[in-house]
Coordinates of C-alpha atoms in Angstrom, one line a residue:
X1070 CA 110.3 79.2 102.1
X1071 CA 110.3 83.0 101.5
X1072 CA 113.9 83.2 102.9
X1073 CA 115.1 80.7 100.3
X1074 CA 113.4 82.6 97.5
X1075 CA 114.9 85.8 98.6
X1076 CA 118.4 84.2 98.7
X1077 CA 117.9 82.9 95.2
X1078 CA 116.9 86.3 93.9
X1079 CA 120.0 87.8 95.6
X1080 CA 122.1 85.2 93.9
X1081 CA 120.5 85.9 90.5
X1082 CA 121.1 89.7 90.7
X1083 CA 124.6 89.2 92.1
X1084 CA 124.1 91.6 95.1
X1085 CA 127.1 92.5 97.1
X1086 CA 127.7 95.0 99.9
X1087 CA 131.2 96.5 99.8
X1088 CA 132.6 98.8 102.5
X1089 CA 133.9 102.0 100.7
X1090 CA 134.9 104.4 103.4
X1091 CA 134.3 105.9 106.9
X1092 CA 135.4 108.4 109.4
X1093 CA 135.4 109.3 113.1
X1094 CA 134.9 112.8 114.4
X1095 CA 134.6 114.8 117.6
X1096 CA 132.9 118.2 118.0
X1097 CA 130.7 119.8 115.3
X1098 CA 131.3 118.4 111.8
X1099 CA 129.7 118.2 108.4
X1100 CA 130.3 116.0 105.4
X1101 CA 128.8 116.5 102.0
X1102 CA 129.4 115.4 98.4
X1103 CA 128.1 113.8 95.2
X1104 CA 127.1 110.2 95.3
X1105 CA 128.8 108.1 92.6
X1106 CA 127.0 104.8 93.3
X1107 CA 123.4 103.9 92.3
X1108 CA 122.8 102.4 95.8
X1109 CA 124.6 103.2 99.0
X1110 CA 124.3 102.5 102.7
X1111 CA 125.3 105.1 105.4
X1112 CA 125.7 103.5 108.8
X1113 CA 125.8 105.5 112.0
X1114 CA 128.0 103.2 114.2
X1115 CA 128.0 105.7 117.1
X1116 CA 126.9 109.2 117.7
X1117 CA 124.1 111.0 115.9
X1118 CA 123.8 112.9 112.6
X1119 CA 121.2 114.6 110.4
X1120 CA 121.1 113.3 106.8
X1121 CA 119.8 115.4 103.9
X1122 CA 119.7 114.2 100.3
X1123 CA 118.0 115.1 97.1
X1124 CA 114.5 113.8 96.6
X1125 CA 113.4 113.7 100.3
X1126 CA 111.1 116.2 102.1
X1127 CA 113.2 116.8 105.1
X1128 CA 116.3 115.6 107.0
X1129 CA 116.6 112.2 108.6
X1130 CA 117.8 111.9 112.1
X1131 CA 120.3 109.0 112.4
X1132 CA 120.9 107.5 115.9
X1133 CA 123.5 105.0 117.0
X1134 CA 123.1 101.8 114.9
X1135 CA 120.8 103.4 112.3
X1136 CA 121.4 102.8 108.6
X1137 CA 120.2 104.9 105.6
X1138 CA 119.7 103.3 102.2
X1139 CA 120.3 105.8 99.4
X1140 CA 118.6 104.8 96.2
X1141 CA 119.6 106.6 93.0
X1142 CA 120.4 109.8 94.9
X1143 CA 122.9 112.3 93.5
X1144 CA 124.1 114.0 96.7
X1145 CA 124.0 113.8 100.4
X1146 CA 125.0 115.9 103.5
X1147 CA 125.6 114.7 107.0
X1148 CA 125.8 117.0 110.0
X1149 CA 126.7 115.8 113.5
X1150 CA 128.6 116.6 116.7
X1151 CA 128.1 118.8 119.6
X1152 CA 130.0 121.6 121.3
X1153 CA 131.2 125.1 120.5
X1154 CA 133.3 126.2 117.6
X1155 CA 133.0 126.0 113.8
X1156 CA 132.0 122.8 112.1
X1157 CA 134.9 120.8 110.7
X1158 CA 134.3 119.8 107.1
X1159 CA 135.1 116.1 106.5
X1160 CA 135.7 115.4 102.8
X1161 CA 134.3 112.0 101.7
X1162 CA 136.9 109.6 100.4
X1163 CA 136.8 106.1 99.0
X1164 CA 139.8 104.5 100.4
X1165 CA 140.9 102.0 103.0
X1166 CA 138.5 102.9 105.9
X1167 CA 141.1 101.6 108.4
X1168 CA 143.3 104.6 107.6
X1169 CA 140.7 106.9 109.1
X1170 CA 139.2 104.7 111.8
X1171 CA 142.1 103.0 113.6
X1172 CA 141.9 104.2 117.2
X1173 CA 138.4 105.5 116.9
X1174 CA 136.4 105.3 120.1
X1175 CA 132.7 104.7 119.9
X1176 CA 132.3 106.0 123.4
X1177 CA 133.4 109.5 122.4
X1178 CA 133.4 109.7 118.6
X1179 CA 130.8 110.0 116.0
X1180 CA 131.6 107.1 113.7
X1181 CA 130.2 106.7 110.2
X1182 CA 130.6 103.9 107.6
X1183 CA 129.8 104.0 103.9
X1184 CA 128.8 100.8 102.1
X1185 CA 128.3 100.4 98.3
X1186 CA 125.7 98.0 97.0
X1187 CA 126.8 96.4 93.8
X1188 CA 124.3 94.6 91.5
X1189 CA 124.0 93.5 87.9
X1190 CA 121.7 95.5 85.6
X1191 CA 118.7 93.3 86.4
X1192 CA 119.3 93.7 90.1
X1193 CA 119.6 97.5 89.9
X1194 CA 116.2 97.6 88.2
X1195 CA 114.6 95.3 90.7
X1196 CA 116.0 96.9 93.9
X1197 CA 115.6 100.5 92.8
X1198 CA 111.9 99.7 92.2
X1199 CA 111.6 98.0 95.5
X1200 CA 113.0 100.8 97.7
X1201 CA 112.2 104.5 98.3
X1202 CA 114.7 107.3 97.5
X1203 CA 116.0 107.1 101.0
X1204 CA 115.1 104.3 103.4
X1205 CA 115.7 104.6 107.2
X1206 CA 116.4 101.5 109.1
X1207 CA 116.2 102.1 112.9
X1208 CA 118.5 100.2 115.2
X1209 CA 116.0 100.8 118.1
X1210 CA 113.4 98.5 116.4
X1211 CA 113.0 95.0 117.8
X1212 CA 113.7 93.6 114.3
X1213 CA 117.1 95.2 114.1
X1214 CA 119.0 93.0 116.6
X1215 CA 121.1 91.3 114.1
X1216 CA 121.8 94.5 112.3
X1217 CA 123.4 96.1 115.3
X1218 CA 125.6 93.0 115.8
X1219 CA 126.7 93.0 112.1
X1220 CA 127.5 96.7 112.3
X1221 CA 129.6 96.3 115.5
X1222 CA 131.5 93.4 114.1
X1223 CA 132.2 95.3 110.9
X1224 CA 133.5 98.3 112.8
X1225 CA 135.7 96.2 115.1
X1226 CA 137.4 94.6 112.0
X1227 CA 137.9 98.0 110.4
X1228 CA 139.2 99.8 113.5
X1229 CA 141.3 96.8 114.7
X1230 CA 143.2 96.4 111.4
X1231 CA 144.1 92.8 112.4
X1232 CA 145.5 90.1 110.3
X1233 CA 142.8 88.8 107.9
X1234 CA 140.7 91.9 108.4
X1235 CA 140.3 92.5 104.7
X1236 CA 138.6 89.1 104.3
X1237 CA 136.5 89.6 107.4
X1238 CA 135.4 93.1 106.2
X1239 CA 134.1 91.6 102.9
X1240 CA 132.1 89.0 104.7
X1241 CA 130.6 91.4 107.3
X1242 CA 129.8 93.9 104.5
X1243 CA 127.7 91.2 102.9
X1244 CA 126.0 90.3 106.2
X1245 CA 125.3 94.0 107.0
X1246 CA 123.6 94.4 103.7
X1247 CA 121.4 91.4 104.3
X1248 CA 120.5 92.5 107.8
X1249 CA 119.7 96.0 106.6
X1250 CA 117.2 94.7 104.0
X1251 CA 115.7 92.2 106.5
X1252 CA 115.2 95.0 109.0
X1253 CA 113.8 97.4 106.5
X1254 CA 111.3 94.8 105.2
X1255 CA 110.0 94.4 108.8
X1256 CA 110.0 98.1 109.7
X1257 CA 108.6 99.8 106.5
X1258 CA 105.6 99.8 104.3
X1259 CA 107.2 98.6 101.1
X1260 CA 106.2 100.0 97.7
X1261 CA 104.8 97.5 95.2
X1262 CA 107.5 95.3 93.8
X1263 CA 109.3 91.9 94.0
X1264 CA 110.6 92.6 97.6
X1265 CA 107.1 93.2 98.9
X1266 CA 105.8 90.2 97.0
X1267 CA 108.3 87.8 98.5
X1268 CA 107.3 88.8 102.0
X1269 CA 103.5 88.6 101.4
X1270 CA 102.2 85.6 103.3
X1271 CA 99.0 85.2 101.2
X1272 CA 100.9 85.1 97.9
X1273 CA 103.7 82.8 99.2
X1274 CA 102.2 79.5 98.0
X1275 CA 101.7 80.8 94.4
X1276 CA 105.2 82.4 94.4
X1277 CA 106.7 79.1 95.6
X1278 CA 105.2 77.3 92.7
X1279 CA 106.5 79.8 90.2
X1280 CA 109.9 79.9 91.7
X1281 CA 110.4 76.2 92.0
X1282 CA 108.7 75.1 88.7
X1283 CA 109.3 78.0 86.3
X1284 CA 109.0 75.8 83.3
X1285 CA 105.5 74.8 83.9
X1286 CA 102.8 76.6 81.9
X1287 CA 101.0 78.0 84.9
X1288 CA 97.4 79.2 84.5
X1289 CA 96.0 82.0 86.6
X1290 CA 93.3 79.8 88.2
X1291 CA 96.0 77.2 89.3
X1292 CA 98.0 79.9 91.0
X1293 CA 94.9 81.4 92.6
X1294 CA 93.9 78.0 93.9
X1295 CA 97.3 77.5 95.5
X1296 CA 96.9 80.8 97.4
X1297 CA 93.3 79.8 98.4
X1298 CA 91.8 82.8 96.6
X1299 CA 89.4 83.4 93.8
X1300 CA 90.9 84.1 90.4
X1301 CA 89.9 87.8 90.5
X1302 CA 91.0 88.4 94.1
X1303 CA 94.3 86.7 93.5
X1304 CA 95.0 88.7 90.3
X1305 CA 94.1 92.0 92.0
X1306 CA 96.2 91.3 95.1
X1307 CA 99.1 90.2 93.1
X1308 CA 99.1 93.3 91.0
X1309 CA 98.8 95.5 94.1
X1310 CA 101.6 93.8 95.9
X1311 CA 104.0 93.0 93.1
X1312 CA 103.2 95.9 90.8
X1313 CA 102.5 93.7 87.8
X1314 CA 100.2 90.7 86.9
X1315 CA 101.2 87.2 88.0
X1316 CA 102.1 85.8 84.5
X1317 CA 104.2 88.9 83.8
X1318 CA 106.0 88.3 87.1
X1319 CA 106.5 84.6 86.0
X1320 CA 108.0 85.7 82.7
X1321 CA 110.4 88.1 84.4
X1322 CA 111.5 85.4 86.8
X1323 CA 112.2 83.1 83.9
X1324 CA 114.3 85.9 82.3
X1325 CA 116.4 86.2 85.5
X1326 CA 117.0 82.5 85.4
X1327 CA 117.9 82.7 81.7
X1328 CA 120.4 85.5 82.3
X1329 CA 122.2 83.4 85.0
X1330 CA 122.2 80.3 82.8
X1331 CA 123.6 82.2 79.8
X1332 CA 126.1 84.1 81.9
X1333 CA 127.5 81.2 84.0
X1334 CA 126.9 78.0 81.9
X1335 CA 127.1 76.6 78.4
X1336 CA 123.5 75.4 78.1
X1337 CA 122.2 75.4 74.5
X1338 CA 119.6 78.1 73.9
X1339 CA 117.1 75.5 72.7
X1340 CA 117.4 73.4 75.9
X1341 CA 117.1 76.6 78.0
X1342 CA 113.9 77.5 76.2
X1343 CA 112.4 74.1 76.9
X1344 CA 113.5 74.2 80.6
X1345 CA 111.8 77.5 81.1
X1346 CA 108.5 76.5 79.5
X1347 CA 108.7 78.1 76.0
X1348 CA 107.3 76.2 73.1
X1349 CA 110.3 76.9 70.8
X1350 CA 113.7 78.5 70.8
X1351 CA 112.3 81.2 68.6
X1352 CA 109.5 82.1 71.2
X1353 CA 112.1 82.2 74.0
X1354 CA 114.5 84.4 72.0
X1355 CA 111.7 86.8 71.2
X1356 CA 110.7 87.0 74.8
X1357 CA 114.3 87.4 75.9
X1358 CA 115.0 90.2 73.5
X1359 CA 111.8 92.0 74.5
X1360 CA 112.9 91.9 78.2
X1361 CA 116.7 92.3 77.9
X1362 CA 117.0 94.2 74.7
X1363 CA 119.3 91.8 72.8
X1364 CA 119.2 88.1 71.7
X1365 CA 120.3 85.3 74.1
X1366 CA 123.5 84.6 72.2
X1367 CA 124.4 88.2 71.9
X1368 CA 123.8 88.6 75.7
X1369 CA 126.0 85.6 76.4
X1370 CA 128.9 86.9 74.3
X1371 CA 128.7 90.4 75.7
X1372 CA 128.6 89.6 79.4
X1373 CA 131.4 87.0 79.1
X1374 CA 133.6 89.5 77.2
X1375 CA 133.1 92.4 79.6
X1376 CA 135.5 92.8 82.5
X1377 CA 133.7 93.1 85.9
X1378 CA 132.9 96.8 86.6
X1379 CA 130.9 98.6 89.2
X1380 CA 128.2 101.0 88.1
X1381 CA 128.8 104.7 88.9
X1382 CA 126.9 107.9 88.6
X1383 CA 128.4 111.1 87.6
X1384 CA 125.7 113.6 88.5
X1385 CA 126.6 116.6 90.5
X1386 CA 124.8 118.0 93.6
X1387 CA 122.7 120.4 91.5
X1388 CA 121.5 118.0 88.9
X1389 CA 118.0 116.3 89.0

Protein backbone atom coordinates (compact mmCIF):
# COMPACT_ATOMS: atom_id res chain seq x y z
CA UNK A 1 0.00 0.00 0.00
CA UNK A 2 1.12 3.58 -0.64
CA UNK A 3 0.59 4.48 3.02
CA UNK A 4 3.02 1.74 4.07
CA UNK A 5 5.61 2.92 1.53
CA UNK A 6 5.28 6.49 2.76
CA UNK A 7 5.70 5.34 6.36
CA UNK A 8 8.84 3.44 5.40
CA UNK A 9 10.29 6.48 3.66
CA UNK A 10 9.56 8.61 6.74
CA UNK A 11 11.35 6.05 8.88
CA UNK A 12 14.36 6.00 6.55
CA UNK A 13 14.76 9.77 6.56
CA UNK A 14 14.13 10.01 10.32
CA UNK A 15 11.47 12.68 10.00
CA UNK A 16 10.30 14.35 13.20
CA UNK A 17 8.00 17.26 13.96
CA UNK A 18 9.09 19.21 17.05
CA UNK A 19 7.16 22.09 18.60
CA UNK A 20 9.54 25.04 19.00
CA UNK A 21 7.43 28.00 20.06
CA UNK A 22 4.18 29.88 19.92
CA UNK A 23 2.29 32.92 21.12
CA UNK A 24 -1.17 34.35 21.71
CA UNK A 25 -2.04 37.97 20.90
CA UNK A 26 -4.99 40.36 20.95
CA UNK A 27 -5.27 43.52 18.91
CA UNK A 28 -2.98 44.41 15.99
CA UNK A 29 0.33 42.55 16.05
CA UNK A 30 3.32 41.65 13.89
CA UNK A 31 6.03 39.02 14.25
CA UNK A 32 9.07 38.83 12.01
CA UNK A 33 12.49 37.27 12.01
CA UNK A 34 15.08 35.01 10.41
CA UNK A 35 14.34 31.30 9.98
CA UNK A 36 17.06 29.09 11.40
CA UNK A 37 15.53 25.76 10.32
CA UNK A 38 15.60 24.24 6.85
CA UNK A 39 11.93 23.27 7.19
CA UNK A 40 9.32 24.78 9.47
CA UNK A 41 5.55 24.70 10.02
CA UNK A 42 3.54 27.75 11.07
CA UNK A 43 0.11 26.74 12.39
CA UNK A 44 -2.73 29.24 12.88
CA UNK A 45 -4.67 27.69 15.77
CA UNK A 46 -7.15 30.56 15.96
CA UNK A 47 -7.53 33.98 14.42
CA UNK A 48 -6.15 35.11 11.08
CA UNK A 49 -2.81 36.36 9.84
CA UNK A 50 -1.01 37.34 6.65
CA UNK A 51 2.27 35.49 6.07
CA UNK A 52 5.08 36.86 3.90
CA UNK A 53 8.42 35.14 3.21
CA UNK A 54 11.26 35.30 0.73
CA UNK A 55 10.70 33.46 -2.51
CA UNK A 56 6.92 33.86 -2.81
CA UNK A 57 5.00 36.25 -5.07
CA UNK A 58 2.62 37.64 -2.46
CA UNK A 59 1.31 37.19 1.08
CA UNK A 60 -0.58 34.08 2.15
CA UNK A 61 -3.77 34.52 4.15
CA UNK A 62 -3.84 32.07 7.05
CA UNK A 63 -7.26 31.25 8.50
CA UNK A 64 -8.09 29.26 11.66
CA UNK A 65 -6.55 25.78 11.40
CA UNK A 66 -4.37 26.59 8.39
CA UNK A 67 -0.71 25.56 8.31
CA UNK A 68 2.13 26.98 6.20
CA UNK A 69 5.11 24.79 5.30
CA UNK A 70 8.28 26.87 4.92
CA UNK A 71 10.88 25.09 2.80
CA UNK A 72 14.42 26.53 2.89
CA UNK A 73 13.22 30.09 3.53
CA UNK A 74 15.45 32.63 5.28
CA UNK A 75 12.85 34.96 6.82
CA UNK A 76 9.15 35.35 7.47
CA UNK A 77 6.71 37.97 8.68
CA UNK A 78 3.26 37.43 10.20
CA UNK A 79 0.71 40.23 10.59
CA UNK A 80 -2.59 39.75 12.36
CA UNK A 81 -5.16 41.20 14.72
CA UNK A 82 -7.82 43.83 14.43
CA UNK A 83 -8.65 47.07 16.17
CA UNK A 84 -7.15 50.50 16.63
CA UNK A 85 -3.75 51.38 17.92
CA UNK A 86 -0.19 50.56 16.94
CA UNK A 87 0.84 47.03 16.08
CA UNK A 88 2.50 45.21 18.94
CA UNK A 89 5.72 43.52 17.81
CA UNK A 90 6.08 39.96 19.02
CA UNK A 91 9.65 38.71 19.02
CA UNK A 92 9.92 35.02 17.96
CA UNK A 93 11.48 32.85 20.64
CA UNK A 94 12.41 29.19 20.74
CA UNK A 95 11.47 28.22 24.26
CA UNK A 96 8.87 26.30 26.20
CA UNK A 97 5.67 27.33 24.34
CA UNK A 98 3.60 26.86 27.49
CA UNK A 99 5.29 29.92 29.04
CA UNK A 100 3.56 32.09 26.43
CA UNK A 101 0.35 30.14 25.88
CA UNK A 102 -0.93 29.20 29.34
CA UNK A 103 -4.31 30.85 29.66
CA UNK A 104 -4.65 31.62 25.95
CA UNK A 105 -8.26 31.75 24.74
CA UNK A 106 -8.94 30.59 21.18
CA UNK A 107 -12.24 32.44 21.30
CA UNK A 108 -10.60 35.86 21.61
CA UNK A 109 -6.88 35.43 20.86
CA UNK A 110 -4.86 34.95 17.71
CA UNK A 111 -2.85 31.82 18.52
CA UNK A 112 0.18 30.72 16.48
CA UNK A 113 2.36 27.63 16.90
CA UNK A 114 5.76 26.98 15.30
CA UNK A 115 6.90 23.46 14.52
CA UNK A 116 10.40 22.45 13.37
CA UNK A 117 10.82 19.55 10.93
CA UNK A 118 13.95 17.52 11.60
CA UNK A 119 15.32 15.08 9.01
CA UNK A 120 18.60 13.41 8.22
CA UNK A 121 20.59 14.74 5.21
CA UNK A 122 18.91 12.31 2.79
CA UNK A 123 15.51 13.36 4.08
CA UNK A 124 16.24 17.06 3.72
CA UNK A 125 17.20 16.51 0.08
CA UNK A 126 14.05 14.47 -0.61
CA UNK A 127 11.53 16.70 1.14
CA UNK A 128 12.99 19.99 -0.08
CA UNK A 129 12.62 18.70 -3.65
CA UNK A 130 9.08 17.47 -3.04
CA UNK A 131 7.67 20.73 -1.63
CA UNK A 132 7.44 24.32 -2.92
CA UNK A 133 9.12 27.27 -1.12
CA UNK A 134 5.94 27.82 0.90
CA UNK A 135 3.09 25.33 0.98
CA UNK A 136 -0.37 26.35 2.24
CA UNK A 137 -2.54 23.68 3.86
CA UNK A 138 -6.12 24.87 4.26
CA UNK A 139 -8.16 23.63 7.22
CA UNK A 140 -11.36 24.36 5.30
CA UNK A 141 -10.65 21.55 2.80
CA UNK A 142 -12.48 18.26 3.30
CA UNK A 143 -9.14 16.43 3.43
CA UNK A 144 -7.96 18.39 6.49
CA UNK A 145 -10.33 16.92 9.12
CA UNK A 146 -7.58 15.06 10.96
CA UNK A 147 -5.27 18.06 10.73
CA UNK A 148 -7.69 20.28 12.64
CA UNK A 149 -8.04 17.62 15.36
CA UNK A 150 -4.26 17.18 15.72
CA UNK A 151 -3.73 20.92 15.95
CA UNK A 152 -6.43 21.33 18.61
CA UNK A 153 -5.02 18.49 20.71
CA UNK A 154 -1.51 19.89 20.46
CA UNK A 155 -2.67 23.33 21.58
CA UNK A 156 -4.69 21.88 24.46
CA UNK A 157 -1.59 20.12 25.78
CA UNK A 158 0.58 23.21 25.42
CA UNK A 159 -1.89 25.61 27.01
CA UNK A 160 -3.02 23.15 29.70
CA UNK A 161 0.51 22.48 30.99
CA UNK A 162 -0.68 19.27 32.65
CA UNK A 163 1.33 16.39 34.02
CA UNK A 164 2.84 14.41 31.14
CA UNK A 165 2.31 17.29 28.71
CA UNK A 166 5.90 17.20 27.42
CA UNK A 167 5.44 13.59 26.27
CA UNK A 168 2.03 14.36 24.73
CA UNK A 169 3.39 17.43 22.91
CA UNK A 170 6.11 15.31 21.27
CA UNK A 171 3.56 12.76 20.08
CA UNK A 172 1.07 15.32 18.81
CA UNK A 173 3.88 17.21 17.09
CA UNK A 174 4.62 14.07 15.10
CA UNK A 175 0.96 13.50 14.23
CA UNK A 176 0.54 17.13 13.22
CA UNK A 177 3.42 16.81 10.75
CA UNK A 178 1.95 13.65 9.25
CA UNK A 179 -1.51 15.19 8.92
CA UNK A 180 -0.06 18.35 7.36
CA UNK A 181 1.74 16.32 4.68
CA UNK A 182 -1.31 14.11 4.07
CA UNK A 183 -3.56 17.13 3.65
CA UNK A 184 -1.06 18.91 1.43
CA UNK A 185 -0.77 15.90 -0.87
CA UNK A 186 -4.57 15.91 -1.29
CA UNK A 187 -4.90 19.67 -1.79
CA UNK A 188 -1.96 20.66 -3.97
CA UNK A 189 -0.45 19.85 -7.34
CA UNK A 190 2.84 18.39 -6.19
CA UNK A 191 6.04 19.06 -8.10
CA UNK A 192 7.89 16.10 -9.58
CA UNK A 193 9.53 14.03 -6.87
CA UNK A 194 9.24 11.03 -4.57
CA UNK A 195 6.21 12.36 -2.68
CA UNK A 196 4.23 12.76 -5.88
CA UNK A 197 5.42 9.35 -7.11
CA UNK A 198 4.24 7.58 -3.95
CA UNK A 199 0.74 9.00 -4.44
CA UNK A 200 0.42 8.15 -8.15
CA UNK A 201 -2.10 5.35 -8.61
CA UNK A 202 -0.81 4.22 -12.02
CA UNK A 203 2.77 3.86 -10.80
CA UNK A 204 1.79 2.18 -7.54
CA UNK A 205 2.25 -1.45 -8.69
CA UNK A 206 5.75 -0.81 -10.03
CA UNK A 207 6.78 1.19 -6.97
CA UNK A 208 5.51 -1.59 -4.71
CA UNK A 209 7.77 -4.06 -6.50
CA UNK A 210 10.81 -1.81 -6.17
CA UNK A 211 10.14 -1.04 -2.51
CA UNK A 212 9.41 -4.60 -1.42
CA UNK A 213 12.06 -6.35 -3.53
CA UNK A 214 14.89 -3.82 -3.92
CA UNK A 215 17.53 -6.50 -4.44
CA UNK A 216 15.95 -7.92 -7.57
CA UNK A 217 17.55 -6.80 -10.87
CA UNK A 218 14.41 -5.18 -12.21
CA UNK A 219 14.17 -4.50 -15.91
CA UNK A 220 12.20 -1.60 -17.32
CA UNK A 221 9.82 -3.87 -19.23
CA UNK A 222 8.97 -5.82 -16.03
CA UNK A 223 8.09 -2.66 -14.16
CA UNK A 224 6.07 -1.36 -17.10
CA UNK A 225 4.15 -4.64 -17.28
CA UNK A 226 3.30 -4.40 -13.57
CA UNK A 227 1.86 -0.93 -14.17
CA UNK A 228 -0.08 -2.20 -17.23
CA UNK A 229 1.70 0.27 -19.50
CA UNK A 230 3.98 0.11 -22.49
CA UNK A 231 7.69 0.42 -21.83
CA UNK A 232 7.84 3.89 -23.40
CA UNK A 233 4.70 5.23 -21.73
CA UNK A 234 5.83 3.93 -18.35
CA UNK A 235 9.28 5.48 -18.64
CA UNK A 236 7.83 8.84 -19.71
CA UNK A 237 5.20 8.91 -16.95
CA UNK A 238 7.70 7.86 -14.30
CA UNK A 239 10.14 10.59 -15.26
CA UNK A 240 7.35 13.19 -15.31
CA UNK A 241 5.98 12.18 -11.90
CA UNK A 242 9.14 11.22 -10.02
CA UNK A 243 11.53 13.60 -11.73
CA UNK A 244 13.99 10.84 -12.66
CA UNK A 245 14.04 7.52 -14.56
CA UNK A 246 12.69 4.35 -12.88
CA UNK A 247 16.04 2.60 -12.49
CA UNK A 248 17.64 5.75 -11.07
CA UNK A 249 14.80 5.89 -8.54
CA UNK A 250 15.46 2.24 -7.67
CA UNK A 251 19.14 2.94 -7.09
CA UNK A 252 18.35 5.88 -4.80
CA UNK A 253 15.86 3.74 -2.88
CA UNK A 254 18.58 1.14 -2.41
CA UNK A 255 20.92 3.84 -1.13
CA UNK A 256 18.35 4.96 1.47
CA UNK A 257 18.05 1.37 2.66
CA UNK A 258 21.84 1.08 2.73
CA UNK A 259 22.20 4.23 4.85
CA UNK A 260 19.76 2.87 7.42
CA UNK A 261 21.48 -0.53 7.53
CA UNK A 262 24.91 1.05 7.98
CA UNK A 263 23.65 3.54 10.54
CA UNK A 264 21.59 1.19 12.70
CA UNK A 265 23.04 -2.31 12.21
CA UNK A 266 26.27 -4.27 12.01
CA UNK A 267 25.68 -5.97 8.65
CA UNK A 268 28.81 -6.62 6.60
CA UNK A 269 29.18 -4.43 3.52
CA UNK A 270 29.47 -7.49 1.27
CA UNK A 271 26.21 -8.96 2.61
CA UNK A 272 24.45 -5.62 2.24
CA UNK A 273 25.66 -5.34 -1.35
CA UNK A 274 24.21 -8.77 -2.13
CA UNK A 275 20.90 -8.03 -0.40
CA UNK A 276 20.48 -4.86 -2.45
CA UNK A 277 21.17 -6.52 -5.79
CA UNK A 278 24.76 -5.52 -6.50
CA UNK A 279 27.03 -8.02 -8.21
CA UNK A 280 29.94 -7.30 -5.88
CA UNK A 281 30.96 -5.34 -2.82
CA UNK A 282 33.08 -3.15 -5.08
CA UNK A 283 30.12 -2.28 -7.33
CA UNK A 284 28.01 -1.40 -4.29
CA UNK A 285 30.76 0.73 -2.74
CA UNK A 286 31.22 2.63 -5.99
CA UNK A 287 27.48 3.31 -6.27
CA UNK A 288 27.27 4.32 -2.60
CA UNK A 289 30.19 6.73 -2.86
CA UNK A 290 28.72 8.27 -6.02
CA UNK A 291 25.38 8.88 -4.27
CA UNK A 292 26.50 9.73 -0.73
CA UNK A 293 29.96 11.15 -1.30
CA UNK A 294 31.93 8.70 0.86
CA UNK A 295 32.51 4.96 1.17
CA UNK A 296 30.07 2.75 3.14
CA UNK A 297 32.55 2.11 5.96
CA UNK A 298 33.51 5.76 6.25
CA UNK A 299 29.80 6.69 6.35
CA UNK A 300 29.13 4.14 9.09
CA UNK A 301 32.01 5.36 11.25
CA UNK A 302 31.06 9.00 10.79
CA UNK A 303 27.34 8.79 11.56
CA UNK A 304 27.93 6.60 14.61
CA UNK A 305 30.57 8.97 15.97
CA UNK A 306 28.54 12.14 15.51
CA UNK A 307 26.29 13.34 18.34
CA UNK A 308 22.69 13.98 17.25
CA UNK A 309 22.28 17.55 16.04
CA UNK A 310 19.58 19.48 14.30
CA UNK A 311 20.29 21.35 11.06
CA UNK A 312 20.16 25.12 11.25
CA UNK A 313 20.48 27.95 8.80
CA UNK A 314 22.20 31.21 9.60
CA UNK A 315 20.99 33.38 6.74
CA UNK A 316 19.64 36.79 7.56
CA UNK A 317 16.51 38.47 6.21
CA UNK A 318 18.33 40.22 3.36
CA UNK A 319 20.27 37.24 2.06
CA UNK A 320 19.19 35.14 -0.96
